[in-house]
mmCIF file of C-alpha atoms in Angstrom:
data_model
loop_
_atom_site.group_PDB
_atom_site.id
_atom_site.type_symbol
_atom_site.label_atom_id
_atom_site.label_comp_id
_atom_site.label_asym_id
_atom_site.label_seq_id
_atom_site.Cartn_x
_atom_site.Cartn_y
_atom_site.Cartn_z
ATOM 1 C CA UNK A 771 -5.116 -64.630 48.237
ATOM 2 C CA UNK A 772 -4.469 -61.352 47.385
ATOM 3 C CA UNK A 773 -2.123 -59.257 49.850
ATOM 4 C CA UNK A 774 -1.816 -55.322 49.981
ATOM 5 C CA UNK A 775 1.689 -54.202 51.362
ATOM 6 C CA UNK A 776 1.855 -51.061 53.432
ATOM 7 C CA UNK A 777 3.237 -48.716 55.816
ATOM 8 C CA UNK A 778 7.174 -49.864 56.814
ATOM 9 C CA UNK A 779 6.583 -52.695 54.763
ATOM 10 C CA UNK A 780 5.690 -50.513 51.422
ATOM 11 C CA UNK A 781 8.756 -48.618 52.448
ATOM 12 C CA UNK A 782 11.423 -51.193 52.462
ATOM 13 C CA UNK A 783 10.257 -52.419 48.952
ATOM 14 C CA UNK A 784 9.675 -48.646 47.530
ATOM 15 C CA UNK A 785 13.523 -48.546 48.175
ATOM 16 C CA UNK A 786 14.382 -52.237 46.211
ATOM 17 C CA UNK A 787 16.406 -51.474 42.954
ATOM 18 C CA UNK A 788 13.554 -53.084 41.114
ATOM 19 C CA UNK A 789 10.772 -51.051 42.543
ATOM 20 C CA UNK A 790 11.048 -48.168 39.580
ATOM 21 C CA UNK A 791 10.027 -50.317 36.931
ATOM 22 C CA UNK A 792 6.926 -51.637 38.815
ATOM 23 C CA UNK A 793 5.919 -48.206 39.339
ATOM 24 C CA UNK A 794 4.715 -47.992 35.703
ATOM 25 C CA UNK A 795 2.067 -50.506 36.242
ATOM 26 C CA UNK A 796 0.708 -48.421 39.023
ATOM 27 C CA UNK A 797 -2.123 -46.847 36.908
ATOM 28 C CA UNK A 798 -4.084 -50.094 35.287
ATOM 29 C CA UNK A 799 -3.448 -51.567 39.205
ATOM 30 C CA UNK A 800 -6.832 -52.663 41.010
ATOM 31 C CA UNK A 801 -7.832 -50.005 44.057
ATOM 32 C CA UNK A 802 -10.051 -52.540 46.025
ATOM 33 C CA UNK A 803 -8.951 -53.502 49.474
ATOM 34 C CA UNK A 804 -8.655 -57.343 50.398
ATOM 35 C CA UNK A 805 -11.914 -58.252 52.774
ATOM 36 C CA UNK A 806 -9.694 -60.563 55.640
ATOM 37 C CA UNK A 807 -5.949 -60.508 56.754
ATOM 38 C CA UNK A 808 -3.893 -63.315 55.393
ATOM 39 C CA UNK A 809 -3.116 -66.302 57.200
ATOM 40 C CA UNK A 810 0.340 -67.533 58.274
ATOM 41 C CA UNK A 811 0.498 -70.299 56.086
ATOM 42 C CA UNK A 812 -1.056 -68.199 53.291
ATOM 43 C CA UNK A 813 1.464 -65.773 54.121
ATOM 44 C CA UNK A 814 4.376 -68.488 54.159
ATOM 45 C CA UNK A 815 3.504 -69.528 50.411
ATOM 46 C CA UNK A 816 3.659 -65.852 49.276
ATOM 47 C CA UNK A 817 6.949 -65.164 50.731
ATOM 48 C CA UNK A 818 8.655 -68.326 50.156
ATOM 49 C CA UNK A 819 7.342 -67.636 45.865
ATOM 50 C CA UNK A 820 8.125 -64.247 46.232
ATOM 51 C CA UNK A 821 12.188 -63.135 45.703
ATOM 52 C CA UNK A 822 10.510 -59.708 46.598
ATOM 53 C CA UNK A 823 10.120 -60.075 49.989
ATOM 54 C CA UNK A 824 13.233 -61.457 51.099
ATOM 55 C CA UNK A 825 14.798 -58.287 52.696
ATOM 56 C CA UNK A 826 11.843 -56.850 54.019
ATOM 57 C CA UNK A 827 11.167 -57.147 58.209
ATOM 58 C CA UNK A 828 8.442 -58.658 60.559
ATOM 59 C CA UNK A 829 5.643 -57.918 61.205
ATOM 60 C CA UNK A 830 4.178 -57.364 57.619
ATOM 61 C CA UNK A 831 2.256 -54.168 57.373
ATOM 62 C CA UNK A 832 -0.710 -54.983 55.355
ATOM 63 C CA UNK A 833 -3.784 -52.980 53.750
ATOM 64 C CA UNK A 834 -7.492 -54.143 54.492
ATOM 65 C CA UNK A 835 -11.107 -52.807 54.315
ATOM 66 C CA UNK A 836 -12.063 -51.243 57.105
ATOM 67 C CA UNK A 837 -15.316 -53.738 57.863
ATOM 68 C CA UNK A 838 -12.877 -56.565 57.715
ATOM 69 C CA UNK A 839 -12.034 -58.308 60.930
ATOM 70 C CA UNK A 840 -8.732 -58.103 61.884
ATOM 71 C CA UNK A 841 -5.646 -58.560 64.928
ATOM 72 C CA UNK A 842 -2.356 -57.871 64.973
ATOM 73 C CA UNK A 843 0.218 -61.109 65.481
ATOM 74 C CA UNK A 844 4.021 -61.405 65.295
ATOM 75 C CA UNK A 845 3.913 -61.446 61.793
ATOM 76 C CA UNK A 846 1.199 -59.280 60.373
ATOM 77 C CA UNK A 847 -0.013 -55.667 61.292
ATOM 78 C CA UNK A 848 -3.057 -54.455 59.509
ATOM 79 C CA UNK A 849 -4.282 -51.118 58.811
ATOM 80 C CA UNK A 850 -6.972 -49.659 57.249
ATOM 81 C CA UNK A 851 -7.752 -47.144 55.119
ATOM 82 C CA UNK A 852 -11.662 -45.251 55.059
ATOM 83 C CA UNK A 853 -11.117 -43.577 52.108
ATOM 84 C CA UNK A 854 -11.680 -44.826 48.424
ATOM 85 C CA UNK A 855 -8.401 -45.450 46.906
ATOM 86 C CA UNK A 856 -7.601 -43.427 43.455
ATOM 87 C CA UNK A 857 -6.089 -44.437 40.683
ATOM 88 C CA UNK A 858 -2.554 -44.810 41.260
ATOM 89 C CA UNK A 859 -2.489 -45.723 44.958
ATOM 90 C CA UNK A 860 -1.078 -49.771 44.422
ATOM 91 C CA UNK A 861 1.861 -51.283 42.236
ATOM 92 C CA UNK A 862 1.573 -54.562 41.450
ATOM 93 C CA UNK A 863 4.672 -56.506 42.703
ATOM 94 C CA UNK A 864 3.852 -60.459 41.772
ATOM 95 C CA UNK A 865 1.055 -62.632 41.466
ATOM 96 C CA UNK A 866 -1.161 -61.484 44.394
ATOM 97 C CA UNK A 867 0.814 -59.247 45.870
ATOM 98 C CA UNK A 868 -0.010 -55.437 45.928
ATOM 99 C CA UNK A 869 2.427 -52.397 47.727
ATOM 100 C CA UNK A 870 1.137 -49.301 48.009
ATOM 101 C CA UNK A 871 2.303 -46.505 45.789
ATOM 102 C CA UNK A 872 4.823 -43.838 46.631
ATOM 103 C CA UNK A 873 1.918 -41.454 46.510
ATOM 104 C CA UNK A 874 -0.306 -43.193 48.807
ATOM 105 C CA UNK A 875 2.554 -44.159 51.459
ATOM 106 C CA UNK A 876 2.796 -40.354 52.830
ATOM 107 C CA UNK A 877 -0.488 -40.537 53.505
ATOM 108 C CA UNK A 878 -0.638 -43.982 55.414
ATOM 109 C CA UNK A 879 2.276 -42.864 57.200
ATOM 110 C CA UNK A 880 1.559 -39.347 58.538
ATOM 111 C CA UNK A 881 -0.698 -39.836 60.992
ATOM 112 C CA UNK A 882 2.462 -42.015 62.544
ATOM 113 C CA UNK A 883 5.085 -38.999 62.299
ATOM 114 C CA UNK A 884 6.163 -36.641 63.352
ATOM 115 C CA UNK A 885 6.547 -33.168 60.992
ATOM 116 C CA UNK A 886 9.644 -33.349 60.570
ATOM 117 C CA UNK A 887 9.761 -37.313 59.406
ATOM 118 C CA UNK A 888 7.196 -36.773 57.179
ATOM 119 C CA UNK A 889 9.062 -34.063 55.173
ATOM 120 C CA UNK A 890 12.237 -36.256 55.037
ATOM 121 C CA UNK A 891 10.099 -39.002 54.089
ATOM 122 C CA UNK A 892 8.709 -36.984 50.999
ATOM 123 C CA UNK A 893 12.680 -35.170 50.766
ATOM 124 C CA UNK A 894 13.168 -39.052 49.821
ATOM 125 C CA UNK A 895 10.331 -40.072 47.634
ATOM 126 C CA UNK A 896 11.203 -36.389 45.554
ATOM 127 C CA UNK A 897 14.434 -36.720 45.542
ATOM 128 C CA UNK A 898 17.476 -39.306 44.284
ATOM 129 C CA UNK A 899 18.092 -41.112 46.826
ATOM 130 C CA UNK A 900 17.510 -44.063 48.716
ATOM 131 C CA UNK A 901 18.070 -44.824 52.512
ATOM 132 C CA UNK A 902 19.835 -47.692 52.586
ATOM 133 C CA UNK A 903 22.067 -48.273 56.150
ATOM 134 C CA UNK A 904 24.033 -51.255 54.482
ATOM 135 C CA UNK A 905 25.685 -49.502 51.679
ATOM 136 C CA UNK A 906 28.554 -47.847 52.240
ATOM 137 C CA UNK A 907 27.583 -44.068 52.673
ATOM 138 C CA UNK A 908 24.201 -44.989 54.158
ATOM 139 C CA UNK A 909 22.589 -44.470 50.544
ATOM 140 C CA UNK A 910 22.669 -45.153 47.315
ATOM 141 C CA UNK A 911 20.942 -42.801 44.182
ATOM 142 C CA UNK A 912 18.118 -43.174 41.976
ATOM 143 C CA UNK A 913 18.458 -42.255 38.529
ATOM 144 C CA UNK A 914 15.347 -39.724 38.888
ATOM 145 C CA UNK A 915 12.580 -39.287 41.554
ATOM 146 C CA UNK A 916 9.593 -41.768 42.402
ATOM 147 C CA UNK A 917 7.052 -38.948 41.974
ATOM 148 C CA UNK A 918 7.149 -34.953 41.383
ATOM 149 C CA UNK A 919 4.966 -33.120 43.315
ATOM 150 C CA UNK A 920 2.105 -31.843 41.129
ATOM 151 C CA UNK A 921 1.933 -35.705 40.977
ATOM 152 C CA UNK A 922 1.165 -35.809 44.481
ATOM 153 C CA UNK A 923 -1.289 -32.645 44.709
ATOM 154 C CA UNK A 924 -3.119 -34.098 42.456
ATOM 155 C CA UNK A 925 -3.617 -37.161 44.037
ATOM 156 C CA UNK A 926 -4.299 -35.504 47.393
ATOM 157 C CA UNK A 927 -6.951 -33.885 45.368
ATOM 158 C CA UNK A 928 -8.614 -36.894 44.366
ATOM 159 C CA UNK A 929 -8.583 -38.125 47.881
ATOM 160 C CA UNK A 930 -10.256 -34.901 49.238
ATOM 161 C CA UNK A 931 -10.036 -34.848 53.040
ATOM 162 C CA UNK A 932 -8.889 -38.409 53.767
ATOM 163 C CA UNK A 933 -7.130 -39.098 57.212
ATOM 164 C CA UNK A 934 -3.256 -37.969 56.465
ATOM 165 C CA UNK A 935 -4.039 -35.444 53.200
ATOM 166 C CA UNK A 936 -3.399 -32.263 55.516
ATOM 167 C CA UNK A 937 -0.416 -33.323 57.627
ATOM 168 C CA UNK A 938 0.844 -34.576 53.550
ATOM 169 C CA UNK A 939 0.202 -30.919 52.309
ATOM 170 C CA UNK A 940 1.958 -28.947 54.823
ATOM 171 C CA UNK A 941 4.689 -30.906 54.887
ATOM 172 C CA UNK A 942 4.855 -30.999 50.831
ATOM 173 C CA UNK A 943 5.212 -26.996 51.207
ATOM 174 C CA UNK A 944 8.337 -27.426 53.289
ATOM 175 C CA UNK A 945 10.263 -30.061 51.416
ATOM 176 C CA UNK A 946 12.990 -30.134 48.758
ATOM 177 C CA UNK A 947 13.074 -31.774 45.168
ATOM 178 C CA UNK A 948 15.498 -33.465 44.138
ATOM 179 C CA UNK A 949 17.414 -33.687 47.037
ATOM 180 C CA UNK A 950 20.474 -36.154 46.639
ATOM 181 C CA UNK A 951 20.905 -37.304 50.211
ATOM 182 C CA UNK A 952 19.304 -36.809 53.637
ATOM 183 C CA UNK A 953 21.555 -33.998 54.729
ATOM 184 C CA UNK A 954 20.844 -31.900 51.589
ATOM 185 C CA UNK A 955 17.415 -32.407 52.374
ATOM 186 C CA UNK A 956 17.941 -31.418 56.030
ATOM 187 C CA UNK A 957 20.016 -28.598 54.965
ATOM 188 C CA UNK A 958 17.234 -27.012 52.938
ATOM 189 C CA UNK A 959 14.702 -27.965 56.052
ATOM 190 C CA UNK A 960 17.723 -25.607 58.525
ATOM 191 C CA UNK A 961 18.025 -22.572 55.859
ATOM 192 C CA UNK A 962 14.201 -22.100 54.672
ATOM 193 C CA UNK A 963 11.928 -22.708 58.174
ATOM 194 C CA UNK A 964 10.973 -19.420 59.515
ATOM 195 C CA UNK A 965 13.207 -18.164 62.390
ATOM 196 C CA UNK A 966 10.524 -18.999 64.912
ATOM 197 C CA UNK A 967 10.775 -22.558 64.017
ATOM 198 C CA UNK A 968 14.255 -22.609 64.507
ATOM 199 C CA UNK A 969 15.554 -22.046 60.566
ATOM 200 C CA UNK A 970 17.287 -19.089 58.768
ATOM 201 C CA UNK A 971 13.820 -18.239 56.935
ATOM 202 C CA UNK A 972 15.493 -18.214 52.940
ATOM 203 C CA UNK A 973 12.821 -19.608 51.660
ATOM 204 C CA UNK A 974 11.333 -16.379 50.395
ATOM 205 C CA UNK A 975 14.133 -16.653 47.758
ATOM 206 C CA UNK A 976 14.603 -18.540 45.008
ATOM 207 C CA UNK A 977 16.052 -22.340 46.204
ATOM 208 C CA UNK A 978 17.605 -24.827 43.463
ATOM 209 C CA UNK A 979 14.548 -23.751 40.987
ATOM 210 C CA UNK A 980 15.133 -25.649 38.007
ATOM 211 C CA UNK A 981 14.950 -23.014 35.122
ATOM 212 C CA UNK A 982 17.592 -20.828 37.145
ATOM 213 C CA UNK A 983 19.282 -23.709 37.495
ATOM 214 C CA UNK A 984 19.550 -24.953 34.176
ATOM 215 C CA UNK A 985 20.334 -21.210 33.178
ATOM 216 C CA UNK A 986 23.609 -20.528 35.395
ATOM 217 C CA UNK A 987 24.952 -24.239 34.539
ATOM 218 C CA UNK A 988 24.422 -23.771 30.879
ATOM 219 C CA UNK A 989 27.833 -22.102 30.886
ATOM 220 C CA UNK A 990 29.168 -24.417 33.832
ATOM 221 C CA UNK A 991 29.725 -27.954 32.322
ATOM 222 C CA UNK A 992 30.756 -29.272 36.003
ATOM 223 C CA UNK A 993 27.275 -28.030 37.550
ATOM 224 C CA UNK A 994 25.497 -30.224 34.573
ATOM 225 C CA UNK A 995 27.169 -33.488 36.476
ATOM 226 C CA UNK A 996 26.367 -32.049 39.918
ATOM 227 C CA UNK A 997 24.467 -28.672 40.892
ATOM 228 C CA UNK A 998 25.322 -27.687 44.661
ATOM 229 C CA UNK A 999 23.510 -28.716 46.662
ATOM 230 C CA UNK A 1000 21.400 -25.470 47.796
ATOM 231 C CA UNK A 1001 21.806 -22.115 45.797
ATOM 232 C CA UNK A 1002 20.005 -18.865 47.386
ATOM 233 C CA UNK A 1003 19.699 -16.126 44.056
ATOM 234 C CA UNK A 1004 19.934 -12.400 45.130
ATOM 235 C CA UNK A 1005 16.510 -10.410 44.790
ATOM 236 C CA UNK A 1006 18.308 -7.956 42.586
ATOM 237 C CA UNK A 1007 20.815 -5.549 42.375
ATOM 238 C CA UNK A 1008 24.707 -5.261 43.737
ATOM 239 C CA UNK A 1009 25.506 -7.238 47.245
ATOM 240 C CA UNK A 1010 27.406 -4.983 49.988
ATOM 241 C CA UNK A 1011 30.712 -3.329 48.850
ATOM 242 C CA UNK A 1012 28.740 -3.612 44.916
ATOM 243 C CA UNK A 1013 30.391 -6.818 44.698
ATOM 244 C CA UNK A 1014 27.710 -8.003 42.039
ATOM 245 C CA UNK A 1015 26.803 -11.583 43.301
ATOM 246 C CA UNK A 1016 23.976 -13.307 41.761
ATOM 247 C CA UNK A 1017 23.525 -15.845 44.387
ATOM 248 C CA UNK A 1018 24.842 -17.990 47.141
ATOM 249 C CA UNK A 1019 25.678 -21.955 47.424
ATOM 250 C CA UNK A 1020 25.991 -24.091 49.870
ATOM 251 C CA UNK A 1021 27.646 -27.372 49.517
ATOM 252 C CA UNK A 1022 27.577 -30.353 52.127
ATOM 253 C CA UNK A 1023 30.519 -32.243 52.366
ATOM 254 C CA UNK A 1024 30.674 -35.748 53.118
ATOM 255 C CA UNK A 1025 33.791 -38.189 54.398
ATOM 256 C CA UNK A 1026 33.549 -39.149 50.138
ATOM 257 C CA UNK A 1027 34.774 -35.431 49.603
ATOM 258 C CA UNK A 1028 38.618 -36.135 51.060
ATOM 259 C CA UNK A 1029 38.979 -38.231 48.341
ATOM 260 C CA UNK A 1030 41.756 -36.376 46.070
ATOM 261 C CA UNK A 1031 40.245 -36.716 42.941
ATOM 262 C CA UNK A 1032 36.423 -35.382 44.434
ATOM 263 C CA UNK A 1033 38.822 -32.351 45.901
ATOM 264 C CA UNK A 1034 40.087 -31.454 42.505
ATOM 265 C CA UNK A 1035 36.586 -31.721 41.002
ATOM 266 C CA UNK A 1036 35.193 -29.586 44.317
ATOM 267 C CA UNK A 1037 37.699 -27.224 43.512
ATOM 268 C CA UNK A 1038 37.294 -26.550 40.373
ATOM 269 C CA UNK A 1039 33.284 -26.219 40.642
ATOM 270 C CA UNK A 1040 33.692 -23.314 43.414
ATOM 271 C CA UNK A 1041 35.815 -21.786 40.906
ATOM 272 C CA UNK A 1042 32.961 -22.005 37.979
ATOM 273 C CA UNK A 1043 30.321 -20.599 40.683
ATOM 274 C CA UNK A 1044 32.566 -18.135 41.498
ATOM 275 C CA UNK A 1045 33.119 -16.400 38.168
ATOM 276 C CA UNK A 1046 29.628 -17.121 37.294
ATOM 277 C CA UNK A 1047 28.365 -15.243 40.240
ATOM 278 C CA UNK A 1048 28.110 -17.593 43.006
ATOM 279 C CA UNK A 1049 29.611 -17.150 46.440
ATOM 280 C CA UNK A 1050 30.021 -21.235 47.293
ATOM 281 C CA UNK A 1051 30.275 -22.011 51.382
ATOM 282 C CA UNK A 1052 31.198 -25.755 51.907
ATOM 283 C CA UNK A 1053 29.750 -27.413 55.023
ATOM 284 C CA UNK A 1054 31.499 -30.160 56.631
ATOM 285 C CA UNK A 1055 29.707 -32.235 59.054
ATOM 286 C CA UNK A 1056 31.683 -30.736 62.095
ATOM 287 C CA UNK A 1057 30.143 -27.447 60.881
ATOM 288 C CA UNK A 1058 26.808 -28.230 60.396
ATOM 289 C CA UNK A 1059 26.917 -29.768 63.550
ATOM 290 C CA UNK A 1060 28.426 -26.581 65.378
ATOM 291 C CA UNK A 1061 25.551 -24.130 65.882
ATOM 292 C CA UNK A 1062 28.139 -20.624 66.641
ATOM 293 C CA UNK A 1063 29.581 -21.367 62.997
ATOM 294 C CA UNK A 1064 26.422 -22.014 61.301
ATOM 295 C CA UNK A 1065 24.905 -18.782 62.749
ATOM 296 C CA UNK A 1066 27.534 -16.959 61.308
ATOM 297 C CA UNK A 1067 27.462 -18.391 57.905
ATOM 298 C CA UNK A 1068 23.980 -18.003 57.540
ATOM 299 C CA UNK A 1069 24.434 -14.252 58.192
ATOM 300 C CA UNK A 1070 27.646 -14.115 55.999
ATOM 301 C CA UNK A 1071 24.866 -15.500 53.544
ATOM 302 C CA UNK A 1072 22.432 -12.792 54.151
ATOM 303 C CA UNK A 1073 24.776 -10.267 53.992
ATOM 304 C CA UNK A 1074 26.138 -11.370 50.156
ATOM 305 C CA UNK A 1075 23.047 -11.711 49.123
ATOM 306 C CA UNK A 1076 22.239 -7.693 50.568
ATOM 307 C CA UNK A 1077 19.355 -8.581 52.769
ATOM 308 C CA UNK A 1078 19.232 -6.369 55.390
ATOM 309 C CA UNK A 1079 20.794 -6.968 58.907
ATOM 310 C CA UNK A 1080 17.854 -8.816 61.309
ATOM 311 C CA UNK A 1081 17.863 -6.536 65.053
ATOM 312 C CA UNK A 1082 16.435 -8.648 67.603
ATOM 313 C CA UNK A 1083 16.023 -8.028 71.507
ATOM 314 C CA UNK A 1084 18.666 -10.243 74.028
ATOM 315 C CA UNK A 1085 14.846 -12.676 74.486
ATOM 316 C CA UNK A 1086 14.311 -12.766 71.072
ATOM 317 C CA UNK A 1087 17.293 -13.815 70.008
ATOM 318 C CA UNK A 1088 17.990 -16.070 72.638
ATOM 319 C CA UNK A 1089 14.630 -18.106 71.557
ATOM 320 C CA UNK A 1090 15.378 -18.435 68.341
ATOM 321 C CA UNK A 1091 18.661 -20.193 68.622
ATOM 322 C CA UNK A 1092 16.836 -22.460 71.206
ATOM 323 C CA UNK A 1093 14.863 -23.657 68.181
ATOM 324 C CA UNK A 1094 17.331 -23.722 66.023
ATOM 325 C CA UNK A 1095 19.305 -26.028 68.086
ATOM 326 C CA UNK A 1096 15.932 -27.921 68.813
ATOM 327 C CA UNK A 1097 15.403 -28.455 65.254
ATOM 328 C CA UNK A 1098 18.909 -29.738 64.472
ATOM 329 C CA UNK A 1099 18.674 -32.315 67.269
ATOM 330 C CA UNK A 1100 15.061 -33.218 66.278
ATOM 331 C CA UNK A 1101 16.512 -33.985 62.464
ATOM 332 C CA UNK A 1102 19.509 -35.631 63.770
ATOM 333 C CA UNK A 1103 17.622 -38.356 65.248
ATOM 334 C CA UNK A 1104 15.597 -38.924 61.743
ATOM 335 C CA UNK A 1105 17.575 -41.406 60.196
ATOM 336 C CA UNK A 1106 15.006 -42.682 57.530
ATOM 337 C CA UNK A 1107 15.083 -46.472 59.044
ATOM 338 C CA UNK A 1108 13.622 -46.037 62.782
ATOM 339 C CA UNK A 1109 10.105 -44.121 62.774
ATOM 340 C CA UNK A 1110 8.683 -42.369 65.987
ATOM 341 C CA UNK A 1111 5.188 -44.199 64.904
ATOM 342 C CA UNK A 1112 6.320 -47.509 65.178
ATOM 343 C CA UNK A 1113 8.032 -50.041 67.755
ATOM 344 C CA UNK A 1114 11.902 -51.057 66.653
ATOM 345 C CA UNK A 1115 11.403 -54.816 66.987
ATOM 346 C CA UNK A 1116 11.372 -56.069 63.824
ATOM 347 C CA UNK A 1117 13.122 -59.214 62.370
ATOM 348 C CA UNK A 1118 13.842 -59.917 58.706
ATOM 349 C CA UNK A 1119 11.754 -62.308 56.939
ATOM 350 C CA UNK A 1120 13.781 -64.977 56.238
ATOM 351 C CA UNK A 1121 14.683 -65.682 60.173
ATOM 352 C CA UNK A 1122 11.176 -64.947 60.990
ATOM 353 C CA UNK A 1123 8.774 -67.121 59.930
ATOM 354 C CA UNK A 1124 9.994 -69.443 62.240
ATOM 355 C CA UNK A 1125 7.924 -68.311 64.964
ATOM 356 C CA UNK A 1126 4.327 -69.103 66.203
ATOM 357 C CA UNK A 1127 1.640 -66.048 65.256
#
């Protein structure tokens, strides 16, 4: 029997320790779709072999052909997929047991999202992290990212104009690479949407690009360990007062920052930004949270980095920040475990398969 993992399913095992080295077989792994769903007992005797699936949750998502007959039960939820699977889209876990790819998954999953979840969900596949609500700080990092994203264009390429591709691309044209945890990601999502959409619209300037990067921290050891977390570069020229900043960073701070040793280290980097050009703002949670304080940041920002002053009627201004604090509730509630798509009754594997399909 030969199973296809997907959807929430492909997502718990994407995030496995293991899961990286699998990845490399993705390429020489078969792209046909299984013709029936799996049976319960057939499905006992792959879990039960398969160390894999220990951790993952009930029901199974599962990949099938779309001409195969199919119903959802306690324990299995097919999907299908129209579309003629490239090169790429599967990993091959253990003997008869597929997952799809972290460059298929977006695609599965879109149609279930909303915007916003789908661009942390790519935040997560680009970046170095992993949600994971049992560790201690919610997360734990990944030496590099599951895919980059010319991998991914690419691939939407070879799909064409498969159900999920375009929700995929716009949302690929609003997320950050490399991010090392969800709030970085959701800090880039607050400072580079357009105003309308409730951000501070910086993403016409240059954001973490990795040549500028790798430029500036060439005389910074400390930003070689750990860049900031978002840096904005000036277009050109002397800031206000000819104070001749290069740039801006901003730096989230976590409950991991109090720690006296991560102070001194803190320190000392806003020091080596500083000299090197870099105005560094540090953003507790409290402050990102408080909508007043991140307002005037934000235009502290624009002002250092000599854009011009924004003037805005009393109804234009008063929309704006009601999308601004739209979007920060909307990304609050994204926590990378609970999906809008998809009902929050599953039960872990090893407790389920106790009960009748």
């Amino acid at each position: 029997m030969d199973v296809i993992l997907s959807h929430i399913t492909a997502l718990e095992l994407i995030r496995q320790p293991y899961f990286p080295k699998r990845l490399a077989n993705s390429a020489s792994c078969p792209t046909s779709l299984p013709d029936r769903m799996p049976r319960k007992a057939e499905l006992i005797e792959l879990v039960s072999a398969s160390p894999e699936l220990k951790n993952a949750t009930l029901p199974l998502h599962v990949l099938v052909d779309p001409d195969c007959p199919r119903n959802r039960t306690k324990l299995v939820c097919p999907h299908v997929f129209s579309a003629t699977p490239p090169s790429g889209s599967f990993v091959i876990l253990a003997p008869g047991i597929r997952c799809v790819s972290p460059l298929l998954l977006p695609v599965l999953m879109a149609p279930h999202l909303t915007h916003n979840e789908l661009v942390l969900l790519l935040a997560e596949l680009l970046g170095v992290y992993v949600v994971n609500p049992s560790a201690g700080k919610g997360l734990v990092q990944r030496a590099r990212p599951l895919i980059s994203p010319d991998q991914l264009r690419a691939f939407l390429d070879e799909l064409g104009p498969a159900r999920g591709t375009a929700m995929v691309r716009a949302a690929l044209e609003e997320t950050p690479v490399g991010a090392a945890s969800p709030m970085e990601a959701k800090l880039y999502i607050r400072s580079t949407r357009g105003f309308s959409k409730g951000g501070y619209h910086f993403g016409g300037i240059v954001l973490n690009d990795p040549v500028e990067v790798r430029r500036i921290s060439s005389g910074i050891p400390e930003l070689r360990v750990r860049k900031p977390d978002l840096i904005l570069l000036s277009p050109g020229g002397p800031t206000r007062d000819h104070i001749p900043f290069r740039g801006v960073a901003f730096d989230y701070h976590g409950d991991w920052h109090t720690d006296p040793e991560q102070v001194k280290r803190d320190t000392r980097r806003g020091n080596e930004l500083l000299a090197s050009g870099i105005k560094s703002y540090v953003l507790w949670k409290k402050d990102y949270d408080n909508l007043d304080y991140m307002d005037s940041i934000m235009e502290q920002a624009r002002r250092d980095l000599g854009l011009a002053p924004r003037k805005l009627s009393r109804a234009r201004a008063a929309k704006e920040r009601w999308a601004r604090k739209k979007l920060h509730a909307e990304l609050e509630r994204i926590d990378g475990v609970h999906w809008s798509g998809f009902p929050d009754n599953r039960r872990r594997v090893a407790a389920g398969f106790g009960a009748s399909a």
